[in-house]
mmCIF file of C-alpha atoms in Angstrom:
data_model
loop_
_atom_site.group_PDB
_atom_site.id
_atom_site.type_symbol
_atom_site.label_atom_id
_atom_site.label_comp_id
_atom_site.label_asym_id
_atom_site.label_seq_id
_atom_site.Cartn_x
_atom_site.Cartn_y
_atom_site.Cartn_z
ATOM 1 C CA MET A 63 5.856 79.965 222.358
ATOM 2 C CA THR A 64 6.932 82.712 220.018
ATOM 3 C CA PRO A 65 10.430 83.069 218.545
ATOM 4 C CA ARG A 66 13.753 83.551 220.217
ATOM 5 C CA LEU A 67 17.053 84.902 219.028
ATOM 6 C CA PHE A 68 19.463 82.958 216.892
ATOM 7 C CA ARG A 69 22.545 82.449 218.860
ATOM 8 C CA GLY A 70 23.240 80.921 217.994
ATOM 9 C CA GLY A 71 41.370 67.450 209.324
ATOM 10 C CA ARG A 72 40.970 66.262 205.931
ATOM 11 C CA GLY A 73 40.876 67.773 202.505
ATOM 12 C CA LEU A 74 37.729 67.597 200.362
ATOM 13 C CA PRO A 75 37.333 63.901 199.413
ATOM 14 C CA ARG A 76 37.389 63.201 195.701
ATOM 15 C CA ARG A 77 34.153 61.242 195.989
ATOM 16 C CA ALA A 78 32.458 64.388 197.359
ATOM 17 C CA LEU A 79 33.105 66.386 194.182
ATOM 18 C CA PRO A 80 29.989 65.085 192.362
ATOM 19 C CA PHE A 81 27.908 66.297 195.316
ATOM 20 C CA LEU A 82 29.569 69.710 195.072
ATOM 21 C CA LEU A 83 28.919 70.029 191.345
ATOM 22 C CA THR A 84 25.327 68.895 191.659
ATOM 23 C CA ALA A 85 24.715 71.108 194.677
ATOM 24 C CA THR A 86 26.122 74.127 192.864
ATOM 25 C CA THR A 87 23.903 73.464 189.851
ATOM 26 C CA ALA A 88 20.823 72.994 192.024
ATOM 27 C CA ALA A 89 21.547 76.163 193.984
ATOM 28 C CA SER A 90 21.870 78.155 190.771
ATOM 29 C CA LEU A 91 18.601 76.777 189.441
ATOM 30 C CA SER A 92 16.898 77.546 192.754
ATOM 31 C CA LEU A 93 18.061 81.161 192.626
ATOM 32 C CA CYS A 94 16.637 81.505 189.142
ATOM 33 C CA ALA A 95 13.357 79.838 189.970
ATOM 34 C CA ALA A 96 12.708 81.279 193.426
ATOM 35 C CA PRO A 97 10.206 84.123 193.752
ATOM 36 C CA ALA A 98 11.634 87.578 194.447
ATOM 37 C CA VAL A 99 9.784 87.841 197.743
ATOM 38 C CA SER A 100 7.835 85.465 199.919
ATOM 39 C CA ALA A 101 4.098 85.068 199.795
ATOM 40 C CA ALA A 102 1.896 86.992 202.172
ATOM 41 C CA ALA A 103 0.311 85.218 205.125
ATOM 42 C CA GLU A 104 -3.124 85.531 203.545
ATOM 43 C CA ASP A 105 -1.852 83.318 200.711
ATOM 44 C CA ARG A 106 -1.076 80.480 203.127
ATOM 45 C CA PRO A 107 -2.566 77.195 201.850
ATOM 46 C CA PRO A 108 -5.371 75.794 204.032
ATOM 47 C CA PHE A 109 -3.228 72.767 204.933
ATOM 48 C CA TYR A 110 -1.009 75.007 207.061
ATOM 49 C CA GLU A 111 -3.795 76.450 209.229
ATOM 50 C CA PRO A 112 -3.796 74.632 212.595
ATOM 51 C CA PRO A 113 -7.093 73.431 214.051
ATOM 52 C CA ALA A 114 -8.554 74.999 217.163
ATOM 53 C CA THR A 115 -7.854 71.853 219.200
ATOM 54 C CA LEU A 116 -4.635 69.867 219.025
ATOM 55 C CA PRO A 117 -4.296 66.126 219.687
ATOM 56 C CA ALA A 118 -3.207 64.826 223.062
ATOM 57 C CA HIS A 119 0.376 63.719 222.483
ATOM 58 C CA ASP A 120 3.543 65.155 220.988
ATOM 59 C CA GLY A 121 4.148 63.650 217.574
ATOM 60 C CA ASP A 122 0.474 62.927 216.945
ATOM 61 C CA VAL A 123 -0.495 63.559 213.326
ATOM 62 C CA ILE A 124 -3.043 66.342 212.897
ATOM 63 C CA ARG A 125 -3.414 65.928 209.149
ATOM 64 C CA SER A 126 -1.494 64.700 206.130
ATOM 65 C CA GLU A 127 -1.681 64.806 202.342
ATOM 66 C CA PRO A 128 0.316 63.344 199.449
ATOM 67 C CA THR A 129 2.929 65.646 197.951
ATOM 68 C CA VAL A 130 5.804 65.411 195.480
ATOM 69 C CA PHE A 131 9.567 65.737 195.840
ATOM 70 C CA TYR A 132 11.246 67.310 192.838
ATOM 71 C CA LEU A 133 15.014 67.675 192.754
ATOM 72 C CA ASP A 134 15.025 70.641 190.382
ATOM 73 C CA PRO A 135 12.861 73.736 189.822
ATOM 74 C CA LEU A 136 12.138 72.656 186.242
ATOM 75 C CA LYS A 137 10.434 69.583 187.755
ATOM 76 C CA VAL A 138 12.298 67.211 185.501
ATOM 77 C CA LEU A 139 13.865 65.029 188.225
ATOM 78 C CA LYS A 140 11.537 63.390 190.715
ATOM 79 C CA ALA A 141 12.775 61.510 193.767
ATOM 80 C CA ASP A 142 11.971 57.803 193.857
ATOM 81 C CA ALA A 143 10.019 58.094 197.096
ATOM 82 C CA VAL A 144 6.481 58.254 198.415
ATOM 83 C CA ALA A 145 6.087 61.759 199.864
ATOM 84 C CA HIS A 146 3.593 63.093 202.386
ATOM 85 C CA ARG A 147 3.164 66.520 203.878
ATOM 86 C CA VAL A 148 2.229 66.320 207.577
ATOM 87 C CA MET A 149 1.043 68.580 210.352
ATOM 88 C CA TYR A 150 1.815 67.269 213.824
ATOM 89 C CA ARG A 151 1.783 68.311 217.446
ATOM 90 C CA SER A 152 4.961 69.476 219.152
ATOM 91 C CA THR A 153 5.911 71.592 222.184
ATOM 92 C CA ASP A 154 7.272 75.120 222.218
ATOM 93 C CA GLY A 155 9.946 76.509 224.541
ATOM 94 C CA ASP A 156 7.326 77.417 227.161
ATOM 95 C CA GLY A 157 5.977 73.878 227.277
ATOM 96 C CA GLU A 158 2.816 74.713 225.336
ATOM 97 C CA PRO A 159 1.456 72.520 222.514
ATOM 98 C CA ILE A 160 1.896 73.825 218.966
ATOM 99 C CA ALA A 161 1.205 72.623 215.432
ATOM 100 C CA VAL A 162 4.235 72.137 213.203
ATOM 101 C CA THR A 163 4.418 70.934 209.599
ATOM 102 C CA GLY A 164 6.956 68.789 207.780
ATOM 103 C CA THR A 165 7.572 66.168 205.111
ATOM 104 C CA VAL A 166 7.814 62.373 205.353
ATOM 105 C CA LEU A 167 9.629 60.509 202.562
ATOM 106 C CA THR A 168 9.631 56.714 202.192
ATOM 107 C CA PRO A 169 11.736 55.000 199.495
ATOM 108 C CA LYS A 170 9.658 53.072 197.001
ATOM 109 C CA ALA A 171 12.153 50.201 196.951
ATOM 110 C CA PRO A 172 11.840 47.621 199.741
ATOM 111 C CA TRP A 173 14.348 47.862 202.582
ATOM 112 C CA ALA A 174 17.167 45.409 201.838
ATOM 113 C CA GLY A 175 19.143 45.794 205.060
ATOM 114 C CA ARG A 176 19.010 43.969 208.359
ATOM 115 C CA GLY A 177 16.041 44.514 210.653
ATOM 116 C CA GLU A 178 13.516 47.261 210.061
ATOM 117 C CA ARG A 179 13.879 50.264 207.783
ATOM 118 C CA PRO A 180 15.747 53.084 209.575
ATOM 119 C CA LEU A 181 14.220 56.545 209.825
ATOM 120 C CA ILE A 182 16.223 59.780 209.694
ATOM 121 C CA GLY A 183 14.941 62.860 211.492
ATOM 122 C CA TYR A 184 16.238 65.602 209.204
ATOM 123 C CA ALA A 185 16.787 69.102 210.610
ATOM 124 C CA PRO A 186 16.952 71.531 207.659
ATOM 125 C CA GLY A 187 19.353 74.454 207.468
ATOM 126 C CA THR A 188 18.393 78.114 207.164
ATOM 127 C CA GLN A 189 15.339 78.576 204.946
ATOM 128 C CA GLY A 190 14.113 82.074 205.868
ATOM 129 C CA LEU A 191 11.239 83.332 208.001
ATOM 130 C CA ALA A 192 8.359 83.649 205.539
ATOM 131 C CA ASP A 193 5.739 80.940 205.170
ATOM 132 C CA ASP A 194 6.619 79.957 201.609
ATOM 133 C CA CYS A 195 10.212 79.258 202.690
ATOM 134 C CA ALA A 196 9.011 76.074 204.436
ATOM 135 C CA PRO A 197 10.794 72.951 203.114
ATOM 136 C CA SER A 198 7.487 71.103 202.804
ATOM 137 C CA ARG A 199 6.432 73.701 200.214
ATOM 138 C CA ARG A 200 9.782 73.987 198.461
ATOM 139 C CA PHE A 201 10.126 70.224 197.956
ATOM 140 C CA ALA A 202 7.089 70.371 195.684
ATOM 141 C CA ASP A 203 8.601 73.332 193.795
ATOM 142 C CA GLY A 204 11.941 71.615 193.265
ATOM 143 C CA ALA A 205 13.566 74.515 195.121
ATOM 144 C CA GLU A 206 14.647 72.869 198.394
ATOM 145 C CA TYR A 207 18.456 72.971 198.548
ATOM 146 C CA GLU A 208 18.513 70.166 201.137
ATOM 147 C CA GLY A 209 16.917 67.869 198.555
ATOM 148 C CA LEU A 210 20.197 66.399 197.318
ATOM 149 C CA PHE A 211 21.300 65.207 200.737
ATOM 150 C CA ALA A 212 17.794 63.872 201.411
ATOM 151 C CA LYS A 213 18.039 61.974 198.116
ATOM 152 C CA GLY A 214 21.331 60.457 199.283
ATOM 153 C CA LEU A 215 19.639 59.172 202.425
ATOM 154 C CA LEU A 216 16.736 57.756 200.425
ATOM 155 C CA ALA A 217 19.177 56.022 198.075
ATOM 156 C CA ARG A 218 20.547 54.141 201.090
ATOM 157 C CA GLY A 219 17.056 52.892 201.874
ATOM 158 C CA TYR A 220 16.375 55.195 204.817
ATOM 159 C CA ALA A 221 13.065 56.973 205.291
ATOM 160 C CA VAL A 222 13.346 60.709 205.959
ATOM 161 C CA ALA A 223 11.197 62.962 208.171
ATOM 162 C CA MET A 224 12.024 66.666 207.778
ATOM 163 C CA THR A 225 10.465 69.321 209.987
ATOM 164 C CA ASP A 226 9.532 72.848 208.911
ATOM 165 C CA TYR A 227 10.113 74.071 212.498
ATOM 166 C CA GLU A 228 7.734 76.288 214.450
ATOM 167 C CA GLY A 229 6.168 79.155 212.491
ATOM 168 C CA LEU A 230 7.662 78.229 209.128
ATOM 169 C CA GLY A 231 4.607 77.643 206.955
ATOM 170 C CA THR A 232 2.244 77.839 209.917
ATOM 171 C CA PRO A 233 1.061 81.111 211.546
ATOM 172 C CA GLY A 234 3.468 83.126 213.656
ATOM 173 C CA VAL A 235 7.120 84.053 213.267
ATOM 174 C CA HIS A 236 9.559 81.203 212.737
ATOM 175 C CA THR A 237 11.605 80.557 215.901
ATOM 176 C CA TYR A 238 14.899 80.692 214.051
ATOM 177 C CA VAL A 239 17.579 78.603 215.780
ATOM 178 C CA ASN A 240 15.731 78.566 219.080
ATOM 179 C CA ARG A 241 17.427 75.653 220.823
ATOM 180 C CA GLU A 242 14.646 73.903 222.698
ATOM 181 C CA VAL A 243 11.697 74.302 220.355
ATOM 182 C CA SER A 244 13.872 73.356 217.354
ATOM 183 C CA GLY A 245 15.038 70.163 219.022
ATOM 184 C CA ASN A 246 11.471 69.291 219.993
ATOM 185 C CA ALA A 247 10.217 69.802 216.435
ATOM 186 C CA VAL A 248 12.880 67.441 215.060
ATOM 187 C CA LEU A 249 12.102 64.676 217.543
ATOM 188 C CA ASP A 250 8.357 65.041 217.057
ATOM 189 C CA VAL A 251 8.476 64.831 213.248
ATOM 190 C CA VAL A 252 10.099 61.407 213.748
ATOM 191 C CA ARG A 253 7.230 60.378 215.996
ATOM 192 C CA ALA A 254 4.763 61.710 213.422
ATOM 193 C CA ALA A 255 6.388 59.676 210.646
ATOM 194 C CA GLN A 256 6.166 56.528 212.764
ATOM 195 C CA ARG A 257 2.461 57.200 213.411
ATOM 196 C CA LEU A 258 1.565 58.051 209.804
ATOM 197 C CA PRO A 259 -0.031 54.891 208.321
ATOM 198 C CA ALA A 260 0.628 55.979 204.732
ATOM 199 C CA ALA A 261 4.390 56.082 205.378
ATOM 200 C CA LYS A 262 4.394 52.339 206.188
ATOM 201 C CA LEU A 263 7.160 52.659 208.760
ATOM 202 C CA PRO A 264 7.674 50.637 211.936
ATOM 203 C CA ASP A 265 6.347 52.455 214.997
ATOM 204 C CA ASP A 266 9.426 51.627 217.056
ATOM 205 C CA GLY A 267 12.157 51.174 214.456
ATOM 206 C CA PRO A 268 15.729 52.490 214.516
ATOM 207 C CA VAL A 269 16.137 56.269 214.300
ATOM 208 C CA ALA A 270 18.950 58.760 213.760
ATOM 209 C CA VAL A 271 18.964 62.557 213.472
ATOM 210 C CA THR A 272 21.074 64.723 211.195
ATOM 211 C CA GLY A 273 21.336 68.387 210.215
ATOM 212 C CA TYR A 274 23.780 71.100 209.153
ATOM 213 C CA SER A 275 24.102 74.781 210.085
ATOM 214 C CA GLN A 276 20.732 75.868 211.536
ATOM 215 C CA GLY A 277 19.866 72.196 211.125
ATOM 216 C CA GLY A 278 23.062 71.265 212.941
ATOM 217 C CA GLY A 279 21.897 73.382 215.855
ATOM 218 C CA ALA A 280 18.477 71.717 215.857
ATOM 219 C CA ALA A 281 20.048 68.247 215.591
ATOM 220 C CA ALA A 282 22.474 69.019 218.417
ATOM 221 C CA ALA A 283 19.607 70.348 220.545
ATOM 222 C CA ALA A 284 17.690 67.138 219.828
ATOM 223 C CA ALA A 285 20.719 65.153 220.997
ATOM 224 C CA GLU A 286 20.681 67.007 224.318
ATOM 225 C CA LEU A 287 16.913 66.736 224.759
ATOM 226 C CA ALA A 288 16.135 63.230 223.482
ATOM 227 C CA HIS A 289 16.672 61.248 226.694
ATOM 228 C CA SER A 290 14.141 63.377 228.582
ATOM 229 C CA TYR A 291 11.807 64.591 225.830
ATOM 230 C CA ALA A 292 11.591 61.491 223.614
ATOM 231 C CA PRO A 293 12.772 58.404 225.539
ATOM 232 C CA ASP A 294 10.374 56.301 223.456
ATOM 233 C CA LEU A 295 12.504 56.672 220.316
ATOM 234 C CA ASP A 296 15.117 54.057 219.446
ATOM 235 C CA LEU A 297 17.649 56.789 218.749
ATOM 236 C CA ARG A 298 20.919 55.300 217.499
ATOM 237 C CA GLY A 299 22.820 58.550 217.055
ATOM 238 C CA VAL A 300 22.890 62.210 216.005
ATOM 239 C CA ALA A 301 25.105 63.760 213.304
ATOM 240 C CA ALA A 302 25.329 67.557 213.567
ATOM 241 C CA GLY A 303 27.372 69.736 211.221
ATOM 242 C CA ALA A 304 28.567 73.345 211.631
ATOM 243 C CA VAL A 305 26.509 73.871 214.777
ATOM 244 C CA PRO A 306 25.791 77.538 215.712
ATOM 245 C CA ALA A 307 26.276 76.644 219.362
ATOM 246 C CA ASP A 308 27.459 80.091 220.490
ATOM 247 C CA LEU A 309 25.330 82.775 218.887
ATOM 248 C CA THR A 310 27.476 85.703 219.965
ATOM 249 C CA ALA A 311 30.452 84.270 218.088
ATOM 250 C CA VAL A 312 28.289 83.475 215.064
ATOM 251 C CA ALA A 313 26.849 87.000 215.018
ATOM 252 C CA GLU A 314 30.367 88.459 214.909
ATOM 253 C CA GLN A 315 31.126 86.289 211.886
ATOM 254 C CA LEU A 316 27.904 87.186 210.068
ATOM 255 C CA ASP A 317 28.072 90.953 210.498
ATOM 256 C CA GLY A 318 29.018 92.565 207.188
ATOM 257 C CA SER A 319 29.377 89.185 205.462
ATOM 258 C CA LEU A 320 27.641 87.533 202.529
ATOM 259 C CA TYR A 321 25.165 86.135 205.071
ATOM 260 C CA ALA A 322 24.433 89.390 206.911
ATOM 261 C CA GLY A 323 20.708 88.964 206.244
ATOM 262 C CA PHE A 324 20.657 86.096 208.721
ATOM 263 C CA LEU A 325 21.186 88.676 211.477
ATOM 264 C CA GLY A 326 17.842 90.092 210.383
ATOM 265 C CA TYR A 327 16.279 86.662 210.811
ATOM 266 C CA ALA A 328 17.742 86.562 214.312
ATOM 267 C CA LEU A 329 16.646 89.979 215.443
ATOM 268 C CA ALA A 330 13.103 89.517 214.111
ATOM 269 C CA GLY A 331 12.821 86.279 216.044
ATOM 270 C CA LEU A 332 14.169 87.880 219.215
ATOM 271 C CA ALA A 333 11.701 90.760 219.071
ATOM 272 C CA ALA A 334 8.723 88.453 218.578
ATOM 273 C CA GLY A 335 9.786 85.816 221.064
ATOM 274 C CA TYR A 336 10.578 87.949 224.058
ATOM 275 C CA ASP A 337 8.204 90.868 223.706
ATOM 276 C CA LEU A 338 11.144 93.162 223.141
ATOM 277 C CA ASP A 339 10.658 96.391 221.268
ATOM 278 C CA VAL A 340 13.772 96.698 219.096
ATOM 279 C CA ARG A 341 12.598 99.894 217.398
ATOM 280 C CA PRO A 342 14.388 102.232 219.837
ATOM 281 C CA TYR A 343 17.648 100.515 218.883
ATOM 282 C CA LEU A 344 17.161 100.764 215.094
ATOM 283 C CA ASN A 345 17.240 103.698 212.690
ATOM 284 C CA GLY A 346 15.087 103.847 209.552
ATOM 285 C CA GLU A 347 17.504 101.705 207.594
ATOM 286 C CA GLY A 348 17.485 99.141 210.378
ATOM 287 C CA GLN A 349 13.684 98.986 210.324
ATOM 288 C CA ARG A 350 13.747 98.372 206.559
ATOM 289 C CA PHE A 351 16.445 95.726 206.938
ATOM 290 C CA ILE A 352 14.379 93.720 209.443
ATOM 291 C CA ALA A 353 11.233 94.026 207.319
ATOM 292 C CA GLN A 354 13.085 92.754 204.263
ATOM 293 C CA ALA A 355 14.641 89.874 206.189
ATOM 294 C CA GLN A 356 11.155 88.679 207.112
ATOM 295 C CA ARG A 357 10.119 88.665 203.425
ATOM 296 C CA TYR A 358 13.058 86.875 201.788
ATOM 297 C CA CYS A 359 13.947 83.199 201.781
ATOM 298 C CA THR A 360 17.622 82.256 202.028
ATOM 299 C CA ALA A 361 18.680 82.857 198.436
ATOM 300 C CA GLU A 362 16.888 86.219 198.237
ATOM 301 C CA ALA A 363 18.328 87.337 201.565
ATOM 302 C CA ILE A 364 21.849 86.570 200.369
ATOM 303 C CA LEU A 365 21.299 88.412 197.086
ATOM 304 C CA ARG A 366 19.676 91.503 198.576
ATOM 305 C CA LEU A 367 21.059 91.925 202.093
ATOM 306 C CA SER A 368 24.655 90.704 201.873
ATOM 307 C CA PHE A 369 27.565 92.745 203.260
ATOM 308 C CA THR A 370 25.325 94.962 205.410
ATOM 309 C CA ARG A 371 27.257 96.356 208.370
ATOM 310 C CA SER A 372 25.047 96.388 211.442
ATOM 311 C CA GLU A 373 26.408 99.693 212.778
ATOM 312 C CA THR A 374 24.585 101.354 209.860
ATOM 313 C CA LEU A 375 21.297 99.984 211.210
ATOM 314 C CA THR A 376 21.329 101.312 214.785
ATOM 315 C CA GLU A 377 20.370 104.678 216.215
ATOM 316 C CA ASP A 378 23.642 105.183 218.083
ATOM 317 C CA GLY A 379 25.987 103.476 215.630
ATOM 318 C CA ARG A 380 26.746 100.510 217.872
ATOM 319 C CA PRO A 381 26.876 97.218 215.974
ATOM 320 C CA LEU A 382 24.171 94.685 216.726
ATOM 321 C CA THR A 383 26.872 92.327 217.953
ATOM 322 C CA ARG A 384 27.500 94.702 220.886
ATOM 323 C CA LEU A 385 23.804 94.963 221.662
ATOM 324 C CA LEU A 386 23.527 91.179 221.828
ATOM 325 C CA ARG A 387 26.113 91.145 224.616
ATOM 326 C CA GLU A 388 24.042 93.547 226.728
ATOM 327 C CA GLU A 389 20.720 93.132 228.508
ATOM 328 C CA PRO A 390 17.943 92.511 227.734
ATOM 329 C CA PHE A 391 19.446 90.562 224.826
ATOM 330 C CA ALA A 392 22.361 88.823 226.555
ATOM 331 C CA ALA A 393 20.262 86.492 228.709
ATOM 332 C CA VAL A 394 18.220 85.408 225.708
ATOM 333 C CA VAL A 395 21.333 84.640 223.690
ATOM 334 C CA ALA A 396 22.865 82.672 226.570
ATOM 335 C CA GLU A 397 19.724 80.543 226.797
ATOM 336 C CA GLN A 398 20.363 79.205 223.287
ATOM 337 C CA GLU A 399 23.896 77.912 223.953
ATOM 338 C CA ILE A 400 24.517 74.248 223.092
ATOM 339 C CA GLY A 401 27.280 72.276 224.767
ATOM 340 C CA ASP A 402 27.559 74.670 227.701
ATOM 341 C CA GLY A 403 28.846 71.917 229.996
ATOM 342 C CA THR A 404 25.537 71.342 231.787
ATOM 343 C CA ARG A 405 23.850 69.032 229.250
ATOM 344 C CA ALA A 406 25.257 66.019 227.418
ATOM 345 C CA PRO A 407 23.805 63.675 224.767
ATOM 346 C CA GLN A 408 23.231 60.124 225.927
ATOM 347 C CA VAL A 409 23.561 58.672 222.407
ATOM 348 C CA PRO A 410 26.563 58.589 220.056
ATOM 349 C CA THR A 411 27.096 61.922 218.314
ATOM 350 C CA LEU A 412 29.102 63.007 215.289
ATOM 351 C CA VAL A 413 30.086 66.668 214.985
ATOM 352 C CA THR A 414 31.497 67.801 211.628
ATOM 353 C CA HIS A 415 32.965 71.239 210.938
ATOM 354 C CA SER A 416 35.209 72.789 208.312
ATOM 355 C CA LEU A 417 38.345 74.605 209.361
ATOM 356 C CA LEU A 418 37.529 77.019 206.506
ATOM 357 C CA ASP A 419 33.917 77.748 207.501
ATOM 358 C CA ASP A 420 33.117 81.397 206.729
ATOM 359 C CA VAL A 421 29.762 81.482 208.562
ATOM 360 C CA ILE A 422 30.081 79.525 211.809
ATOM 361 C CA PRO A 423 33.594 79.656 213.313
ATOM 362 C CA PHE A 424 35.331 76.290 213.538
ATOM 363 C CA ASP A 425 36.089 76.857 217.238
ATOM 364 C CA VAL A 426 32.351 77.056 217.987
ATOM 365 C CA GLY A 427 31.735 73.472 216.835
ATOM 366 C CA ARG A 428 34.888 72.139 218.454
ATOM 367 C CA ASP A 429 34.123 73.819 221.783
ATOM 368 C CA MET A 430 30.569 72.458 221.763
ATOM 369 C CA ALA A 431 31.878 68.910 221.304
ATOM 370 C CA ALA A 432 34.391 69.469 224.114
ATOM 371 C CA GLY A 433 31.596 70.821 226.316
ATOM 372 C CA TRP A 434 29.600 67.658 225.772
ATOM 373 C CA CYS A 435 32.597 65.539 226.737
ATOM 374 C CA ALA A 436 33.159 67.651 229.851
ATOM 375 C CA ALA A 437 29.515 67.184 230.821
ATOM 376 C CA GLY A 438 29.854 63.402 230.747
ATOM 377 C CA ALA A 439 29.100 62.345 227.166
ATOM 378 C CA GLU A 440 30.956 59.152 226.270
ATOM 379 C CA ASP A 441 30.589 58.844 222.499
ATOM 380 C CA VAL A 442 31.354 62.159 220.773
ATOM 381 C CA ARG A 443 33.212 62.018 217.463
ATOM 382 C CA PHE A 444 34.589 65.347 216.200
ATOM 383 C CA ALA A 445 35.467 65.273 212.505
ATOM 384 C CA ALA A 446 37.208 68.314 211.039
ATOM 385 C CA ASN A 447 37.481 68.838 207.292
ATOM 386 C CA ARG A 448 38.858 71.469 204.924
ATOM 387 C CA GLY A 449 35.831 72.027 202.741
ATOM 388 C CA PRO A 450 36.110 75.571 201.395
ATOM 389 C CA THR A 451 33.475 77.901 202.902
ATOM 390 C CA HIS A 452 30.340 76.968 204.828
ATOM 391 C CA VAL A 453 28.749 75.232 201.833
ATOM 392 C CA GLY A 454 31.932 73.337 201.019
ATOM 393 C CA GLY A 455 32.111 72.131 204.601
ATOM 394 C CA ALA A 456 28.695 70.536 204.208
ATOM 395 C CA VAL A 457 29.699 68.770 201.009
ATOM 396 C CA ALA A 458 32.992 67.579 202.497
ATOM 397 C CA GLY A 459 31.113 66.173 205.481
ATOM 398 C CA PHE A 460 28.565 64.156 203.455
ATOM 399 C CA PRO A 461 30.653 60.955 203.122
ATOM 400 C CA GLU A 462 31.567 61.045 206.821
ATOM 401 C CA VAL A 463 27.913 61.407 207.824
ATOM 402 C CA PHE A 464 26.707 58.660 205.476
ATOM 403 C CA GLY A 465 29.346 56.212 206.741
ATOM 404 C CA TRP A 466 28.723 57.095 210.374
ATOM 405 C CA LEU A 467 24.958 56.606 210.063
ATOM 406 C CA GLU A 468 25.476 53.250 208.359
ATOM 407 C CA ALA A 469 27.669 52.121 211.252
ATOM 408 C CA ARG A 470 25.087 53.197 213.820
ATOM 409 C CA PHE A 471 22.317 51.220 212.129
ATOM 410 C CA ALA A 472 24.638 48.219 211.790
ATOM 411 C CA GLY A 473 25.190 48.245 215.552
ATOM 412 C CA LEU A 474 28.940 48.869 215.307
ATOM 413 C CA PRO A 475 30.721 50.554 218.226
ATOM 414 C CA ALA A 476 31.057 54.327 217.931
ATOM 415 C CA ARG A 477 34.479 55.953 217.966
ATOM 416 C CA SER A 478 34.810 58.677 220.593
ATOM 417 C CA ASP A 479 37.232 61.604 220.695
ATOM 418 C CA CYS A 480 36.303 62.613 224.257
ATOM 419 C CA GLY A 481 39.543 61.304 225.752
ATOM 420 C CA ARG A 482 41.606 63.423 223.354
ATOM 421 C CA MET A 483 39.379 66.470 223.813
ATOM 422 C CA ARG A 484 39.557 66.263 227.596
ATOM 423 C CA GLU A 485 43.352 66.118 227.387
ATOM 424 C CA LEU A 486 43.428 69.192 225.156
ATOM 425 C CA SER A 487 41.058 71.172 227.403
ATOM 426 C CA GLY A 488 42.856 70.062 230.559
#
C-alpha cells in the first residue's frame, strides 16, 4: 500500500523537570547537527533495499545488522544497550506484504525483575518523510529526539523495538499517520524483535506498546488492531499520548502554526496513497511547499515551513482544512479516525494528553478515550496534565507512562475511567 492522509489534570511534576532540560538540550543539539535537507533516494544505504521476495509471515526478520545508539549528535554519550537494525515483513493497509525497517535495543544488564524481560513496542513521533529521517538511521547519528525516552525504558530493564514505519528509510513515500499500516508496523516490529536471535529475547514474553503524537496514533491503532492482527503477542497494555485521532481537528490546529509543515507531510501522503492529483488544487507556492515538506525532517520542517497559512497555497484561496472536509479527501480522512465508537482495545490502555497542547487539541484525545469506552472497552485510563505545549505534554506524561507500564508488567489491576467518561458523555 502507498501512503494515506494524516488525520489524523496535573501540573508538570517536579521529577519531570530533568527530562525537560535534557530534552531541550538534545533538541537544540539535533537542530545544529541535522543536515539542511534529507538525502536523495539514490543515497539510500543497501540495507534499506527490500529483497524481491519477502518471507512468509508478518514479523519475520528479513535481515539485521549491528548498529549503535548515541544519545547526542557529538557521539559522546552511548546508550548501555545492544542495538540492531532490522528489516522485517509487515502488512500495508491493502493487506499486501511490505518490508519495514526498525531498531531493536536490548539492555546489557541482566533483567532483575520477575519473569522474563519485558519488550516495549515503541511507536516514534513525527520524523519527516525523507529516507534519512528514519529513526534507525538517526539513532546512529545521535540525532533521534525519541532517544531520551527510549533510554528511560532501557534503564528500567525493558527491551525496546522501534519501527521506522512504511516508506521511512525504505522505498516509497512514508504513510504518515495512516492508521492501519502504522499499527501493523508497530505490532510486527515486536514480533521481529522476538524472532531476532541476536536480541536474546523470549519469543513469547510480556509486551507493551507506547508512543506519543504520531507515535500515539500508531500506538492507539495497534491497541485497536492487536486482538485480530497479533493475537499471538502477550500484550499487557498500550500507552498512547496526544493521539491525532481526528485529523480534521488536528489540521485546523496546525494551519498557520509552528508545525504547519506537517500539513505538507499529510498532503504528500494523501496524494501518493490514493492516486489523487492535488496539483489542480495548489498554486505554485503550494507545489513548492509540498516539495519542501518531502525533503525536510522534523526540525528542518519547523525551521523552514512554520507559520505558513494554507490559503496562500491553493489556487482558489480556500484553506487546505476546507478541502479536507470535501470529497475526494473527506472519505480518506474519515478512514483514519481512531476511537470512532466501532472499535475498542481489548487490553488496558493509558491515554495521556496536555490541556495546553498546541498541536493536537486536548478534546481529540479525550473524545477518543470516550469513544473506546462507548465501544465496550473496559480498562481505559485517561490522564490529563498541564505540560506547556505539545512537547511539554510529552515530558509531563513520562512519569505517568513509566509507572503505568511497571504496573502492567507486575500484573496489577488497571484503573479505568470508563465509568466516569460514560457518565460525562451520557
